[in-house]
């Protein structure tokens, strides 16, 4: 399998790869160093993929992740080829010649300033592969003049929330109800496809954003109960933070008890839609499954 002959992990800093002859910015240089270190730590080679064999391997990888037959992949090879031809990028992290992670990004509005990452995945035994792939996307986008990146994820999947909001330092400000409609893959089948939109500042990311003290969260009064009988949401008296809890393992819960999983979906949806309507932003996720939603002092109270 071949892609770009130059791997992210091995590229030397210099002229902007996307625009020959244009000097590399400080943000690009910093991003390149972060991506190099991330790929090295994960033990993978991350590169853009645009050849037939490489894209076919990425298509099969996505089928395995979403548990669909390889004959009916969630992202067919011809679609990925078309997106690359239109100016998008398919990135893949290779481990021993096989994809261990992959992503697909295209430019979105406003033209030239924002990139939309419509899929990214890594094997369950990540080792930091997902982080390496996102950093490769960041370099690609910065080289082409973008300043931000957006994507969506399932708000009930706490590990993804922690990766997006804490590890990368992105923020979520939009809750999309049943965004895709019914889904028939092996991961989302039978559920409603709510999604959170996150925005990642590519120029000034905020990695490892600290969360408010857990003691503050536990001291705040509970405002809603979860389907398991425990607290679902808390709100601090100063009206700066709302906390919302999600199940420990949504995928396992959906497989074992789809009715209860859907009750969680609706309960979390109510908390988020109300909080976002009041101007809150999702900024963090604790290791024990609590979102932190924050409202700036400038916004005051609703």
GROMACS .gro file of C-alpha atoms in nm:
model
  302
    1UNK     CA    1   0.000   0.000   0.000
    2UNK     CA    2   0.136   0.339  -0.094
    3UNK     CA    3   0.026   0.692  -0.021
    4UNK     CA    4   0.225   1.010   0.006
    5UNK     CA    5   0.587   0.904   0.000
    6UNK     CA    6   0.661   1.137   0.289
    7UNK     CA    7   0.529   1.029   0.628
    8UNK     CA    8   0.411   1.282   0.882
    9UNK     CA    9   0.635   1.123   1.143
   10UNK     CA   10   0.943   1.183   0.929
   11UNK     CA   11   0.880   1.515   0.754
   12UNK     CA   12   1.134   1.787   0.815
   13UNK     CA   13   1.014   2.139   0.886
   14UNK     CA   14   1.053   2.375   0.592
   15UNK     CA   15   0.843   2.522   0.316
   16UNK     CA   16   0.468   2.472   0.343
   17UNK     CA   17   0.393   2.138   0.179
   18UNK     CA   18   0.055   2.247   0.045
   19UNK     CA   19   0.183   2.575  -0.105
   20UNK     CA   20   0.532   2.544  -0.257
   21UNK     CA   21   0.758   2.838  -0.186
   22UNK     CA   22   0.548   2.977   0.100
   23UNK     CA   23   0.728   2.992   0.434
   24UNK     CA   24   0.595   2.773   0.710
   25UNK     CA   25   0.407   2.954   0.987
   26UNK     CA   26   0.479   2.915   1.356
   27UNK     CA   27   0.152   2.723   1.396
   28UNK     CA   28   0.252   2.483   1.120
   29UNK     CA   29   0.597   2.428   1.269
   30UNK     CA   30   0.447   2.358   1.611
   31UNK     CA   31   0.186   2.127   1.462
   32UNK     CA   32   0.451   1.936   1.271
   33UNK     CA   33   0.652   1.876   1.586
   34UNK     CA   34   0.343   1.759   1.774
   35UNK     CA   35   0.244   1.526   1.489
   36UNK     CA   36   0.595   1.383   1.461
   37UNK     CA   37   0.602   1.307   1.834
   38UNK     CA   38   0.248   1.163   1.829
   39UNK     CA   39   0.323   0.924   1.543
   40UNK     CA   40   0.646   0.814   1.708
   41UNK     CA   41   0.472   0.752   2.041
   42UNK     CA   42   0.195   0.550   1.872
   43UNK     CA   43   0.444   0.349   1.668
   44UNK     CA   44   0.273   0.428   1.337
   45UNK     CA   45   0.345   0.601   1.009
   46UNK     CA   46   0.073   0.852   0.921
   47UNK     CA   47   0.035   0.961   0.560
   48UNK     CA   48  -0.222   1.083   0.312
   49UNK     CA   49  -0.362   0.808   0.093
   50UNK     CA   50  -0.481   0.856  -0.264
   51UNK     CA   51  -0.395   0.536  -0.453
   52UNK     CA   52  -0.637   0.252  -0.527
   53UNK     CA   53  -0.481  -0.004  -0.292
   54UNK     CA   54  -0.442   0.240  -0.004
   55UNK     CA   55  -0.798   0.369  -0.022
   56UNK     CA   56  -0.930   0.012  -0.050
   57UNK     CA   57  -0.745  -0.071   0.273
   58UNK     CA   58  -0.897   0.232   0.446
   59UNK     CA   59  -1.244   0.134   0.323
   60UNK     CA   60  -1.198  -0.215   0.470
   61UNK     CA   61  -1.071  -0.063   0.795
   62UNK     CA   62  -1.384   0.150   0.832
   63UNK     CA   63  -1.600  -0.158   0.762
   64UNK     CA   64  -1.427  -0.342   1.044
   65UNK     CA   65  -1.468  -0.050   1.286
   66UNK     CA   66  -1.839  -0.005   1.210
   67UNK     CA   67  -1.897  -0.379   1.195
   68UNK     CA   68  -2.043  -0.388   0.845
   69UNK     CA   69  -1.968  -0.644   0.573
   70UNK     CA   70  -1.676  -0.537   0.359
   71UNK     CA   71  -1.908  -0.572   0.060
   72UNK     CA   72  -2.121  -0.285   0.198
   73UNK     CA   73  -1.873  -0.046   0.363
   74UNK     CA   74  -1.992   0.269   0.540
   75UNK     CA   75  -1.751   0.473   0.325
   76UNK     CA   76  -1.714   0.313  -0.019
   77UNK     CA   77  -1.378   0.344  -0.196
   78UNK     CA   78  -1.528   0.533  -0.489
   79UNK     CA   79  -1.664   0.799  -0.251
   80UNK     CA   80  -1.324   0.841  -0.084
   81UNK     CA   81  -1.153   0.867  -0.424
   82UNK     CA   82  -1.399   1.139  -0.526
   83UNK     CA   83  -1.342   1.335  -0.205
   84UNK     CA   84  -0.966   1.325  -0.255
   85UNK     CA   85  -1.007   1.433  -0.616
   86UNK     CA   86  -1.223   1.725  -0.499
   87UNK     CA   87  -0.945   1.850  -0.270
   88UNK     CA   88  -1.011   1.654   0.047
   89UNK     CA   89  -0.773   1.418   0.221
   90UNK     CA   90  -0.773   1.061   0.345
   91UNK     CA   91  -0.517   1.006   0.621
   92UNK     CA   92  -0.418   0.662   0.745
   93UNK     CA   93  -0.195   0.546   1.028
   94UNK     CA   94  -0.009   0.233   0.924
   95UNK     CA   95   0.120  -0.026   1.167
   96UNK     CA   96   0.310  -0.306   0.996
   97UNK     CA   97   0.152  -0.227   0.659
   98UNK     CA   98  -0.209  -0.235   0.784
   99UNK     CA   99  -0.425   0.066   0.881
  100UNK     CA  100  -0.457   0.114   1.256
  101UNK     CA  101  -0.643   0.443   1.218
  102UNK     CA  102  -0.784   0.662   0.943
  103UNK     CA  103  -0.968   0.986   0.879
  104UNK     CA  104  -1.130   1.182   0.597
  105UNK     CA  105  -1.152   1.562   0.576
  106UNK     CA  106  -1.291   1.815   0.329
  107UNK     CA  107  -1.310   2.193   0.326
  108UNK     CA  108  -1.633   2.349   0.449
  109UNK     CA  109  -1.775   2.700   0.484
  110UNK     CA  110  -1.638   2.958   0.517
  111UNK     CA  111  -1.430   2.851   0.217
  112UNK     CA  112  -1.061   2.828   0.291
  113UNK     CA  113  -1.089   2.884   0.666
  114UNK     CA  114  -1.263   2.574   0.799
  115UNK     CA  115  -1.213   2.202   0.746
  116UNK     CA  116  -1.478   1.940   0.814
  117UNK     CA  117  -1.357   1.600   0.932
  118UNK     CA  118  -1.647   1.372   0.853
  119UNK     CA  119  -1.492   1.051   0.982
  120UNK     CA  120  -1.198   0.949   1.200
  121UNK     CA  121  -1.140   0.619   1.377
  122UNK     CA  122  -0.869   0.412   1.543
  123UNK     CA  123  -0.855   0.056   1.664
  124UNK     CA  124  -0.981  -0.003   2.019
  125UNK     CA  125  -0.624  -0.061   2.141
  126UNK     CA  126  -0.549   0.294   2.033
  127UNK     CA  127  -0.203   0.359   2.185
  128UNK     CA  128  -0.245   0.719   2.075
  129UNK     CA  129  -0.315   0.632   1.711
  130UNK     CA  130  -0.625   0.850   1.700
  131UNK     CA  131  -0.428   1.145   1.834
  132UNK     CA  132  -0.159   1.095   1.570
  133UNK     CA  133  -0.420   1.089   1.293
  134UNK     CA  134  -0.586   1.410   1.415
  135UNK     CA  135  -0.250   1.586   1.433
  136UNK     CA  136  -0.179   1.481   1.074
  137UNK     CA  137  -0.514   1.629   0.973
  138UNK     CA  138  -0.421   1.947   1.155
  139UNK     CA  139  -0.098   1.988   0.955
  140UNK     CA  140  -0.278   1.920   0.627
  141UNK     CA  141  -0.542   2.182   0.707
  142UNK     CA  142  -0.297   2.447   0.828
  143UNK     CA  143  -0.083   2.404   0.518
  144UNK     CA  144  -0.387   2.495   0.311
  145UNK     CA  145  -0.483   2.803   0.509
  146UNK     CA  146  -0.752   2.661   0.738
  147UNK     CA  147  -0.781   2.788   1.094
  148UNK     CA  148  -1.044   2.556   1.242
  149UNK     CA  149  -1.178   2.204   1.205
  150UNK     CA  150  -1.525   2.070   1.285
  151UNK     CA  151  -1.666   1.721   1.323
  152UNK     CA  152  -1.945   1.538   1.505
  153UNK     CA  153  -1.952   1.253   1.753
  154UNK     CA  154  -2.203   1.059   1.962
  155UNK     CA  155  -2.247   1.251   2.290
  156UNK     CA  156  -2.312   0.928   2.483
  157UNK     CA  157  -1.965   0.788   2.405
  158UNK     CA  158  -1.764   0.928   2.692
  159UNK     CA  159  -1.420   0.815   2.571
  160UNK     CA  160  -1.469   1.007   2.246
  161UNK     CA  161  -1.587   1.312   2.437
  162UNK     CA  162  -1.278   1.302   2.656
  163UNK     CA  163  -1.051   1.268   2.353
  164UNK     CA  164  -1.216   1.555   2.166
  165UNK     CA  165  -1.271   1.800   2.451
  166UNK     CA  166  -0.979   1.725   2.682
  167UNK     CA  167  -0.701   1.567   2.477
  168UNK     CA  168  -0.745   1.788   2.171
  169UNK     CA  169  -0.899   2.089   2.346
  170UNK     CA  170  -1.195   2.128   2.110
  171UNK     CA  171  -1.530   2.269   2.226
  172UNK     CA  172  -1.888   2.162   2.151
  173UNK     CA  173  -2.160   2.420   2.097
  174UNK     CA  174  -2.419   2.245   1.879
  175UNK     CA  175  -2.645   1.948   1.961
  176UNK     CA  176  -2.791   1.772   1.655
  177UNK     CA  177  -3.102   1.562   1.724
  178UNK     CA  178  -3.115   1.232   1.529
  179UNK     CA  179  -2.867   1.383   1.283
  180UNK     CA  180  -2.838   1.088   1.043
  181UNK     CA  181  -3.180   0.934   1.104
  182UNK     CA  182  -3.189   0.553   1.146
  183UNK     CA  183  -2.849   0.386   1.109
  184UNK     CA  184  -2.805   0.019   1.018
  185UNK     CA  185  -2.441  -0.046   1.103
  186UNK     CA  186  -2.324  -0.282   1.375
  187UNK     CA  187  -2.243  -0.002   1.621
  188UNK     CA  188  -2.542   0.236   1.602
  189UNK     CA  189  -2.821   0.004   1.489
  190UNK     CA  190  -3.149   0.062   1.672
  191UNK     CA  191  -3.051   0.394   1.831
  192UNK     CA  192  -3.128   0.756   1.746
  193UNK     CA  193  -2.828   0.927   1.591
  194UNK     CA  194  -2.785   1.238   1.808
  195UNK     CA  195  -2.450   1.409   1.757
  196UNK     CA  196  -2.244   1.689   1.910
  197UNK     CA  197  -2.058   1.925   1.679
  198UNK     CA  198  -1.713   2.017   1.803
  199UNK     CA  199  -1.486   2.295   1.679
  200UNK     CA  200  -1.108   2.269   1.706
  201UNK     CA  201  -0.894   2.582   1.686
  202UNK     CA  202  -0.604   2.464   1.469
  203UNK     CA  203  -0.387   2.770   1.529
  204UNK     CA  204  -0.422   2.789   1.906
  205UNK     CA  205  -0.544   2.452   2.034
  206UNK     CA  206  -0.591   2.403   2.408
  207UNK     CA  207  -0.460   2.053   2.482
  208UNK     CA  208  -0.528   1.884   2.814
  209UNK     CA  209  -0.781   2.144   2.922
  210UNK     CA  210  -0.824   2.118   3.302
  211UNK     CA  211  -1.171   2.038   3.432
  212UNK     CA  212  -1.335   2.204   3.733
  213UNK     CA  213  -1.268   2.028   4.060
  214UNK     CA  214  -1.480   1.714   4.100
  215UNK     CA  215  -1.560   1.828   4.453
  216UNK     CA  216  -1.732   2.135   4.309
  217UNK     CA  217  -1.940   1.912   4.085
  218UNK     CA  218  -2.041   1.681   4.367
  219UNK     CA  219  -2.132   1.978   4.587
  220UNK     CA  220  -2.363   2.121   4.321
  221UNK     CA  221  -2.730   2.025   4.351
  222UNK     CA  222  -2.864   1.757   4.120
  223UNK     CA  223  -3.124   1.890   3.877
  224UNK     CA  224  -3.218   1.566   3.695
  225UNK     CA  225  -3.210   1.192   3.760
  226UNK     CA  226  -3.062   0.940   3.519
  227UNK     CA  227  -3.227   0.618   3.400
  228UNK     CA  228  -3.012   0.422   3.646
  229UNK     CA  229  -3.153   0.623   3.937
  230UNK     CA  230  -2.840   0.826   4.001
  231UNK     CA  231  -2.789   1.197   3.930
  232UNK     CA  232  -2.790   1.286   3.561
  233UNK     CA  233  -2.722   1.660   3.579
  234UNK     CA  234  -2.589   1.909   3.833
  235UNK     CA  235  -2.573   2.288   3.821
  236UNK     CA  236  -2.353   2.513   4.030
  237UNK     CA  237  -2.520   2.795   4.227
  238UNK     CA  238  -2.314   3.054   4.042
  239UNK     CA  239  -2.465   2.938   3.711
  240UNK     CA  240  -2.123   2.901   3.545
  241UNK     CA  241  -2.124   2.523   3.505
  242UNK     CA  242  -2.366   2.244   3.424
  243UNK     CA  243  -2.251   1.884   3.453
  244UNK     CA  244  -2.412   1.595   3.269
  245UNK     CA  245  -2.339   1.224   3.315
  246UNK     CA  246  -2.337   0.958   3.042
  247UNK     CA  247  -2.333   0.576   3.068
  248UNK     CA  248  -2.003   0.402   3.134
  249UNK     CA  249  -2.022   0.204   2.806
  250UNK     CA  250  -2.296   0.314   2.571
  251UNK     CA  251  -2.217   0.057   2.302
  252UNK     CA  252  -2.242  -0.232   2.549
  253UNK     CA  253  -2.561  -0.088   2.702
  254UNK     CA  254  -2.721  -0.050   2.359
  255UNK     CA  255  -2.647  -0.415   2.281
  256UNK     CA  256  -2.770  -0.544   2.619
  257UNK     CA  257  -3.068  -0.316   2.683
  258UNK     CA  258  -3.162  -0.095   2.386
  259UNK     CA  259  -3.470   0.043   2.562
  260UNK     CA  260  -3.266   0.174   2.855
  261UNK     CA  261  -2.999   0.304   2.617
  262UNK     CA  262  -3.265   0.507   2.437
  263UNK     CA  263  -3.387   0.646   2.771
  264UNK     CA  264  -3.032   0.766   2.836
  265UNK     CA  265  -3.025   0.921   2.489
  266UNK     CA  266  -3.341   1.124   2.551
  267UNK     CA  267  -3.236   1.226   2.903
  268UNK     CA  268  -2.894   1.355   2.794
  269UNK     CA  269  -3.053   1.525   2.493
  270UNK     CA  270  -3.279   1.731   2.722
  271UNK     CA  271  -2.988   1.848   2.936
  272UNK     CA  272  -2.775   1.951   2.639
  273UNK     CA  273  -3.041   2.122   2.432
  274UNK     CA  274  -3.154   2.329   2.730
  275UNK     CA  275  -2.798   2.419   2.830
  276UNK     CA  276  -2.695   2.513   2.477
  277UNK     CA  277  -3.005   2.730   2.442
  278UNK     CA  278  -2.880   2.920   2.749
  279UNK     CA  279  -2.537   2.977   2.598
  280UNK     CA  280  -2.336   2.697   2.757
  281UNK     CA  281  -2.050   2.524   2.576
  282UNK     CA  282  -1.928   2.169   2.637
  283UNK     CA  283  -1.564   2.204   2.740
  284UNK     CA  284  -1.467   1.888   2.927
  285UNK     CA  285  -1.530   1.526   3.017
  286UNK     CA  286  -1.415   1.358   3.337
  287UNK     CA  287  -1.276   1.006   3.357
  288UNK     CA  288  -1.590   0.899   3.545
  289UNK     CA  289  -1.825   1.009   3.268
  290UNK     CA  290  -1.931   1.365   3.351
  291UNK     CA  291  -1.942   1.639   3.087
  292UNK     CA  292  -1.858   1.992   3.195
  293UNK     CA  293  -2.060   2.263   3.024
  294UNK     CA  294  -1.937   2.617   3.080
  295UNK     CA  295  -2.088   2.962   3.034
  296UNK     CA  296  -1.861   3.265   3.022
  297UNK     CA  297  -1.907   3.548   3.268
  298UNK     CA  298  -1.970   3.789   2.982
  299UNK     CA  299  -2.286   3.600   2.886
  300UNK     CA  300  -2.437   3.633   3.234
  301UNK     CA  301  -2.751   3.441   3.310
  302UNK     CA  302  -3.043   3.368   3.081
   0.00000   0.00000   0.00000
